XYZ file of C-alpha atoms in Angstrom:
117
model
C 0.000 0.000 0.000
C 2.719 2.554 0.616
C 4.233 1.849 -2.921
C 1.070 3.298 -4.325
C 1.329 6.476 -2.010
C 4.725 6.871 -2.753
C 4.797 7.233 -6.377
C 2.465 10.066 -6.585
C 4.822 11.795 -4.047
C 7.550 11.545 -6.212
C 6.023 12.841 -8.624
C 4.501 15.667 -6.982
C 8.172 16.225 -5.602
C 10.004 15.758 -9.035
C 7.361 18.230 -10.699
C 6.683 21.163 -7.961
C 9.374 21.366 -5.896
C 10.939 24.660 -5.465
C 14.288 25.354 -5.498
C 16.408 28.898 -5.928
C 16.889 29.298 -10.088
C 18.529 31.564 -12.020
C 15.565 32.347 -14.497
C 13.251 33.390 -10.971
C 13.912 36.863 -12.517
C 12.743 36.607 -16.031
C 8.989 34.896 -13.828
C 10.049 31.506 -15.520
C 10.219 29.071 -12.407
C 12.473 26.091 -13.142
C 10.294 22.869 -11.412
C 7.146 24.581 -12.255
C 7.606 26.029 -15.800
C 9.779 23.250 -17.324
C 10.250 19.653 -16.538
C 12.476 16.557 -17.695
C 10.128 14.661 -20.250
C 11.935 11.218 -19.243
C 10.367 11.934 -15.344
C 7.325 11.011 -17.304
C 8.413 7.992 -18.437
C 10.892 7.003 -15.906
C 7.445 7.113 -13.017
C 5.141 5.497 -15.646
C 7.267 2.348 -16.227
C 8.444 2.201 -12.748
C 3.800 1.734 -12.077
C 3.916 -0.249 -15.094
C 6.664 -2.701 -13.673
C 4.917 -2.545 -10.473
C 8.121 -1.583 -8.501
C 6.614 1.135 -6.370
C 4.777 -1.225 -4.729
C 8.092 -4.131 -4.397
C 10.691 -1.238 -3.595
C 11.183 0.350 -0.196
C 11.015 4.655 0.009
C 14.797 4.991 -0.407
C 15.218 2.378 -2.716
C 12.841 4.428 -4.925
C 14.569 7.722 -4.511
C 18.071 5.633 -5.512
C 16.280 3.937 -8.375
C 14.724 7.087 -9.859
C 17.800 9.018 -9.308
C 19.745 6.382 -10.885
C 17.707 5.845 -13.569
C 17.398 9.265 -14.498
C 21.097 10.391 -14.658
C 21.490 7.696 -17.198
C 19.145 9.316 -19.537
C 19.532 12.332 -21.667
C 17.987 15.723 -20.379
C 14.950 16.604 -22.755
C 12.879 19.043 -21.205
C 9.728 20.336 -22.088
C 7.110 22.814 -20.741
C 4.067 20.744 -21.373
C 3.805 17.762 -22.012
C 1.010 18.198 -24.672
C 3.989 19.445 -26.751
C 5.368 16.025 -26.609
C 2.627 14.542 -28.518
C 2.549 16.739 -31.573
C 6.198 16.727 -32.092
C 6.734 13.928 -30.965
C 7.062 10.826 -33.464
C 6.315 7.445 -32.726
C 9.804 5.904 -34.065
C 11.318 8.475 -31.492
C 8.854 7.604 -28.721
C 9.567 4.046 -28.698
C 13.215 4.750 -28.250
C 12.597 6.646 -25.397
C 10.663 4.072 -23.446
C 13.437 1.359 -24.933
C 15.926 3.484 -22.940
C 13.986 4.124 -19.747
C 13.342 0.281 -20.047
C 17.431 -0.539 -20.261
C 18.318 2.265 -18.042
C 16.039 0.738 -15.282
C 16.937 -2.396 -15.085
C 20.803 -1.365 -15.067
C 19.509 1.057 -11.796
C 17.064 -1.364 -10.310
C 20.521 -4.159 -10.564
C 22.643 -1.480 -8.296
C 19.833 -0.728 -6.141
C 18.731 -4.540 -5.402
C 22.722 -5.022 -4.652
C 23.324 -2.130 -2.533
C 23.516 -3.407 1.613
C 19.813 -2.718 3.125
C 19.734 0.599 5.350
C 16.875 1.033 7.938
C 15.376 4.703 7.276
């Protein structure tokens, strides 16, 4: 049950969390304004695989963190924009990688010594 608490946390967290940015002046609010289309992905196949509900709170934070810095930055400011421009070769490579750069993540995480917090 907390697995499926947790992942709309994270994603509340990963999406309006703010931080000090350097475009604050210009009233463009990184966290808020922009986001990191793979985020997207990265949550939805973590649901899909069902590991939000297998995966303790900090393994989750590794894995996502881990995941994510293996993956290219492509951010976006809605993700509407994603699905007109968007094509569906280009799609399917994105997931592909999310896919391979999960597994590689959810291998370090599973072999990483247990902590209790």
């Amino acid at each position: 049950m907390m697995g499926l608490l947790f992942l709309p946390l994270v994603m509340t967290m990963l999406l309006t969390t703010h931080r000090p940015s350097s475009c604050q002046g210009t009233h463009m609010i990184l966290d808020t304004d922009i986001h990191n289309f793979y985020e997207h992905l990265v949550l939805k196949e973590i649901e899909r695989q069902g590991l939000n509900q297998k995966l303790s709170a900090n393994q989750m934070a590794d894995l996502c963190c881990l995941t994510l810095n293996q993956l290219p930055s492509h951010y976006i400011r809605h993700d509407v924009d994603m699905i007109y421009f968007l094509t569906d070769a280009k799609r399917t490579e994105m997931e592909k990688n999310v896919i391979e750069s999960l597994k590689l993540a959810q291998e370090k995480v599973q072999s990483a010594p247990a902590t209790s917090s």
